[in-house]
Amino acid sequence: MMDCCHIREVVQGFFSLLVGMRVTMGNMFVKPHTVQWPRETAPLPPGFRGHIMMLPDEITRYPKCIACTACARNCPSQCITVTGRKPAGAKKKLADCFVLDFTKCSLCGICVESCPVGALDFSRDYALAAYSKDDFNRMNLLEDLVSPF
Amino acid sequence: MNVSFVAIICYLLGISAVVGLNAVILVWLERKVAGHMQFRYGPMEVGPHGLLQTLADGIKLVSKQLVIPDKADKPLFLLAPVVSLVPIFAAMMPLPLSESVQAWELNIGLLFIIALGLLNTLGILLAGWGSNNKYALLGGSRAVAQILAYKIPLLISVMTIIMMSGSYSLRDIVLAQNHGWYVLYQPLLFIVYITAITLETNRSPFDFSEAESELVAGFHTEYSGMGFSLFFLAEYSYMFIAAALASILFLGGWQGPWLPGPVWSLIKIYGIIFLLMWFRWTFPRLRIDQMLSLGWKILLPITLVNFLVTAGVLAL
Amino acid sequence: MKEQAPTYTLEQIDEENFALNLGPQHPGTHGVLRVILHMDGEYILYADPILGYGHRMQEKVAENMTYLQVLPYVCRMDYLGALSYNLAWVCAVEKLCEFEVPDRASVVRVIATELNRISSHLLWWGAYLLDLGAFTPFLQAFTDRELILDLLEYITGSRLTYCYFRFGGLPSDVDDVFLTGVRDFIEGFRGRLKNYHDLVTGNVIFYHRSADVGVILPFDAAGYGLSGPVLRGSGFAYDVRRHEPYSGYDRFDFEIPVEETGDCMARYNVRMAEIEQSMNIIEQALNTIPDGPIRSKVPKIIKPPEGEVTMAVETPRGELVIYIVSDGTKKPYRVKYRVPSFSNLSIFAKLARGQLLADALAVLGSFDLVIPEVDR
Ligand code: SF4
Ligand code: SF4
């Protein structure tokens, strides 16, 4: 038979359920925390790491890269291919091809830190979608920059 | 029982409309309630505030291929969703939404509905057995195991109400509550009844036969497309019926001031359905043996004692 | 468990028992863990975890990379507590090469790691309740976890697989926006934690699902090499942060939450208390954060002296040990990871025996496993 300890337990248990229900009811009156993408977007923090991109030189607008291959050698996943040559009349080498295999990149930032001239940075490109993986495994980072050649 | 053939057809069509519309609204409501309880919006894209989302999902489900697993018991597999759904059309007939809106005034309406409600479990068992899937089988067997644990308290609480009203007819039960809803006399019984219908409709915290973290999707693991949506339709229709019964037995059915009867009925029914959803999005699931001891050790004694006390008070 | 293992195979199913293949895709196993359960109805006769679906040869890969290049790989093992792994690798190499770390960098490391620990525990809290069949806690936890991720994203640039610490310090300094952000978060979160307890801890259903389920005796806990909250739930007050302090944890004053009962409830309580202790640590760190450099001078190419090093770190899941043998070249000669999830999983087969399926999944959930870490 039920003794009074048992009854007390049942009643206490019942009230604990009500406490839980109060919490979920309270949740209903809080403004939802989600944003309705793509109509609204969440703010992107300043340190956001998108895929890496090449920075242009402030004066010449050429890519800053001097093709030293430090980034390519340090990259853990070997996703950078860089070659360079001297443009006509210049003293320094400049990159003529800088290809990133973004499908392998782990966004670790080692390449950005290892560049001696600070030519690389993370982009703020986050909505990446494409129909084919080719769009990402051979990303030409020099595409949008002025070519010195 | 002098109902003409044409009238029955009309009622069936009307009930189909109620079943379909109810499912559309409830699925939407469930997702909205879930969303807002979890700091989300729920569906927002299709239609204003996602109202047409269920419709879009329904179209998608209907257009999907019905995959029948290899080595499944094909007739049972295909029959199961139908067995689950069809009794609903019969069970909805004696439900009065108001004094005049009722398909079929049946003098044993209450028993009729409760008996048909059991067929849902049969559908689940067939699905579990016919799928040739161990998760589905476990889900089906769980559904059968829980029947007794909730049906007996449920029936005893219904008996108490019948004793108070003196009739099996749903319309008479509502009319007997003219002077006060039974929930005022029997609050404890109301709680027991709500618990029992949560069990009956297989909803969390008692969703043992689906139990997605244990049994993947339980009895409907193997169902896709139309089969799956029929189970969905059945689940939400049983919720509607169970909530309608609760409102008739305890909350005075269509009775209420100012508004017309059917509106009051619907308000009460959807209020109780909201309560069930609220449970679902709040509580963790019980373990199956805990549910059995809840049924036998807590609900049954409460209803029995309540029954005896009520009988005593009525006899005085 | 050699002595008791029955010789069932998948094919040998008799009338009474059957084998249930739980995973590798199953909502209850949180990843690609596969468990073959021999069941008698709902009861488990014998559980056989099968690992390796996510094996990535982490240790072998490390032998073919320079010390710096291994860094992002280590963090992929435990995607929920990536910063602890980050810290472990960085500290191990620093210990091997005897690099100095500036004070400010150490303190920022502690703040970031503890934030990561809170976010990992929050995710566990939600996922465990999801295993028990409650949906709302998962997203309730996510609302606060999201705030932590925002903070960490602010300094590290990523939201999940962080790669932030560097040998000798940090790649970039933190600013006041971050520090005040953390302070605000801690303040707000202390208040919101009450809702968590109201929703779950006091709930009678939760209590009955967790108490006395999956009891690990202290003897077994020690014998199976468990660590982290699972060990502390069985009565051992062992925490690497206290017993072998690293990264300046000895400067902070915190308690080691311990529970005696060893059941799922104990592990739950330990983790909930740990969240509060982590907040204490962060608060102390915020109050004592020194100014100064964030990175000491380290050579560009790291060539440690010949020798070996062992570094233990308390990750959210338990004790991680990294063992490196160096032969004086740019690449490690041998790397060994002792991961907490793997050891914690080892006792599952024993606990699952004779339990209901639902309880076994609750136990699995209470271990807070990260399967890529088990498989490495
Ligand atoms: S971020 Fe890391 S993985 Fe990606 S290209 Fe740079 S070094 Fe390679
Ligand atoms: S490290 Fe910098 S300069 Fe050298 S190749 Fe890479 S991007 Fe160019």
PDB file of C-alpha atoms in Angstrom, chain C residues 241-344:
ATOM      1  CA  ARG C 241      44.711  21.095 -13.607  1.00  0.00           C
ATOM      2  CA  ARG C 242      45.280  20.680  -9.879  1.00  0.00           C
ATOM      3  CA  HIS C 243      47.634  17.736  -9.719  1.00  0.00           C
ATOM      4  CA  GLU C 244      50.008  18.547 -12.560  1.00  0.00           C
ATOM      5  CA  PRO C 245      49.333  22.230 -13.187  1.00  0.00           C
ATOM      6  CA  TYR C 246      50.121  23.609 -16.597  1.00  0.00           C
ATOM      7  CA  SER C 247      49.650  26.979 -18.212  1.00  0.00           C
ATOM      8  CA  GLY C 248      49.455  28.630 -14.806  1.00  0.00           C
ATOM      9  CA  TYR C 249      46.460  26.784 -13.435  1.00  0.00           C
ATOM     10  CA  ASP C 250      48.183  26.654 -10.062  1.00  0.00           C
ATOM     11  CA  ARG C 251      47.576  30.377  -9.738  1.00  0.00           C
ATOM     12  CA  PHE C 252      43.821  29.943  -9.693  1.00  0.00           C
ATOM     13  CA  ASP C 253      41.689  28.893  -6.844  1.00  0.00           C
ATOM     14  CA  PHE C 254      39.043  26.380  -7.802  1.00  0.00           C
ATOM     15  CA  GLU C 255      37.385  23.329  -6.374  1.00  0.00           C
ATOM     16  CA  ILE C 256      37.314  19.864  -7.860  1.00  0.00           C
ATOM     17  CA  PRO C 257      33.682  18.756  -7.827  1.00  0.00           C
ATOM     18  CA  VAL C 258      33.348  15.168  -6.686  1.00  0.00           C
ATOM     19  CA  GLU C 259      30.356  12.889  -6.306  1.00  0.00           C
ATOM     20  CA  GLU C 260      30.405   9.552  -4.547  1.00  0.00           C
ATOM     21  CA  THR C 261      27.587   7.612  -6.181  1.00  0.00           C
ATOM     22  CA  GLY C 262      29.141   6.912  -9.586  1.00  0.00           C
ATOM     23  CA  ASP C 263      25.831   6.894 -11.468  1.00  0.00           C
ATOM     24  CA  CYS C 264      24.705   9.062 -14.375  1.00  0.00           C
ATOM     25  CA  MET C 265      23.330  11.597 -11.920  1.00  0.00           C
ATOM     26  CA  ALA C 266      26.773  11.922 -10.305  1.00  0.00           C
ATOM     27  CA  ARG C 267      28.425  12.553 -13.651  1.00  0.00           C
ATOM     28  CA  TYR C 268      25.722  15.077 -14.443  1.00  0.00           C
ATOM     29  CA  ASN C 269      26.231  16.903 -11.159  1.00  0.00           C
ATOM     30  CA  VAL C 270      29.992  16.923 -11.571  1.00  0.00           C
ATOM     31  CA  ARG C 271      29.747  18.533 -14.990  1.00  0.00           C
ATOM     32  CA  MET C 272      27.233  21.106 -13.836  1.00  0.00           C
ATOM     33  CA  ALA C 273      29.500  22.005 -10.931  1.00  0.00           C
ATOM     34  CA  GLU C 274      32.452  22.146 -13.283  1.00  0.00           C
ATOM     35  CA  ILE C 275      30.710  24.762 -15.364  1.00  0.00           C
ATOM     36  CA  GLU C 276      30.544  26.931 -12.276  1.00  0.00           C
ATOM     37  CA  GLN C 277      34.153  26.244 -11.373  1.00  0.00           C
ATOM     38  CA  SER C 278      35.211  27.181 -14.888  1.00  0.00           C
ATOM     39  CA  MET C 279      33.367  30.443 -14.484  1.00  0.00           C
ATOM     40  CA  ASN C 280      35.239  31.040 -11.229  1.00  0.00           C
ATOM     41  CA  ILE C 281      38.530  30.419 -12.961  1.00  0.00           C
ATOM     42  CA  ILE C 282      37.641  32.764 -15.797  1.00  0.00           C
ATOM     43  CA  GLU C 283      36.635  35.482 -13.374  1.00  0.00           C
ATOM     44  CA  GLN C 284      39.905  35.202 -11.483  1.00  0.00           C
ATOM     45  CA  ALA C 285      41.785  35.225 -14.748  1.00  0.00           C
ATOM     46  CA  LEU C 286      39.973  38.333 -15.906  1.00  0.00           C
ATOM     47  CA  ASN C 287      40.818  40.078 -12.664  1.00  0.00           C
ATOM     48  CA  THR C 288      44.486  39.194 -12.757  1.00  0.00           C
ATOM     49  CA  ILE C 289      45.244  39.406 -16.466  1.00  0.00           C
ATOM     50  CA  PRO C 290      48.633  41.124 -16.755  1.00  0.00           C
ATOM     51  CA  ASP C 291      49.773  43.447 -19.513  1.00  0.00           C
ATOM     52  CA  GLY C 292      52.790  42.565 -21.546  1.00  0.00           C
ATOM     53  CA  PRO C 293      53.892  40.658 -24.575  1.00  0.00           C
ATOM     54  CA  ILE C 294      51.829  37.787 -25.885  1.00  0.00           C
ATOM     55  CA  ARG C 295      54.519  35.865 -27.627  1.00  0.00           C
ATOM     56  CA  SER C 296      58.070  35.081 -26.701  1.00  0.00           C
ATOM     57  CA  LYS C 297      60.850  34.753 -29.196  1.00  0.00           C
ATOM     58  CA  VAL C 298      60.800  31.283 -30.704  1.00  0.00           C
ATOM     59  CA  PRO C 299      62.723  30.103 -33.735  1.00  0.00           C
ATOM     60  CA  LYS C 300      60.844  29.985 -37.021  1.00  0.00           C
ATOM     61  CA  ILE C 301      61.713  26.396 -37.636  1.00  0.00           C
ATOM     62  CA  ILE C 302      61.263  24.289 -34.568  1.00  0.00           C
ATOM     63  CA  LYS C 303      63.912  21.669 -34.017  1.00  0.00           C
ATOM     64  CA  PRO C 304      63.595  20.308 -30.506  1.00  0.00           C
ATOM     65  CA  PRO C 305      66.548  18.604 -28.867  1.00  0.00           C
ATOM     66  CA  GLU C 306      66.591  14.852 -28.877  1.00  0.00           C
ATOM     67  CA  GLY C 307      64.438  13.431 -26.123  1.00  0.00           C
ATOM     68  CA  GLU C 308      60.907  12.771 -25.119  1.00  0.00           C
ATOM     69  CA  VAL C 309      58.152  14.609 -23.355  1.00  0.00           C
ATOM     70  CA  THR C 310      54.850  13.736 -21.734  1.00  0.00           C
ATOM     71  CA  MET C 311      52.214  16.383 -21.329  1.00  0.00           C
ATOM     72  CA  ALA C 312      48.902  15.819 -19.555  1.00  0.00           C
ATOM     73  CA  VAL C 313      46.009  18.185 -19.947  1.00  0.00           C
ATOM     74  CA  GLU C 314      42.507  18.127 -18.530  1.00  0.00           C
ATOM     75  CA  THR C 315      40.156  18.316 -21.490  1.00  0.00           C
ATOM     76  CA  PRO C 316      36.402  18.604 -20.957  1.00  0.00           C
ATOM     77  CA  ARG C 317      36.206  14.830 -21.287  1.00  0.00           C
ATOM     78  CA  GLY C 318      39.118  13.871 -19.081  1.00  0.00           C
ATOM     79  CA  GLU C 319      42.837  13.457 -19.077  1.00  0.00           C
ATOM     80  CA  LEU C 320      44.608  13.795 -22.387  1.00  0.00           C
ATOM     81  CA  VAL C 321      48.238  12.756 -22.469  1.00  0.00           C
ATOM     82  CA  ILE C 322      50.478  13.613 -25.376  1.00  0.00           C
ATOM     83  CA  TYR C 323      53.751  11.776 -25.583  1.00  0.00           C
ATOM     84  CA  ILE C 324      56.329  12.950 -28.119  1.00  0.00           C
ATOM     85  CA  VAL C 325      59.649  11.387 -28.952  1.00  0.00           C
ATOM     86  CA  SER C 326      61.973  13.740 -30.774  1.00  0.00           C
ATOM     87  CA  ASP C 327      65.036  12.687 -32.712  1.00  0.00           C
ATOM     88  CA  GLY C 328      66.276  16.215 -33.138  1.00  0.00           C
ATOM     89  CA  THR C 329      64.771  16.791 -36.576  1.00  0.00           C
ATOM     90  CA  LYS C 330      61.958  19.036 -37.697  1.00  0.00           C
ATOM     91  CA  LYS C 331      59.427  16.255 -37.408  1.00  0.00           C
ATOM     92  CA  PRO C 332      58.446  14.226 -34.363  1.00  0.00           C
ATOM     93  CA  TYR C 333      59.808  10.708 -34.344  1.00  0.00           C
ATOM     94  CA  ARG C 334      56.808   9.246 -32.573  1.00  0.00           C
ATOM     95  CA  VAL C 335      53.642  10.721 -31.172  1.00  0.00           C
ATOM     96  CA  LYS C 336      51.200   8.979 -28.887  1.00  0.00           C
ATOM     97  CA  TYR C 337      47.863  10.358 -27.747  1.00  0.00           C
ATOM     98  CA  ARG C 338      46.149   8.947 -24.731  1.00  0.00           C
ATOM     99  CA  VAL C 339      42.610  10.193 -25.201  1.00  0.00           C
ATOM    100  CA  PRO C 340      39.999  10.286 -22.455  1.00  0.00           C
ATOM    101  CA  SER C 341      36.970   9.187 -24.492  1.00  0.00           C
ATOM    102  CA  PHE C 342      38.650   5.958 -25.489  1.00  0.00           C
ATOM    103  CA  SER C 343      39.343   4.915 -21.913  1.00  0.00           C
ATOM    104  CA  ASN C 344      35.941   6.064 -20.763  1.00  0.00           C
TER     105      ASN C 344
END
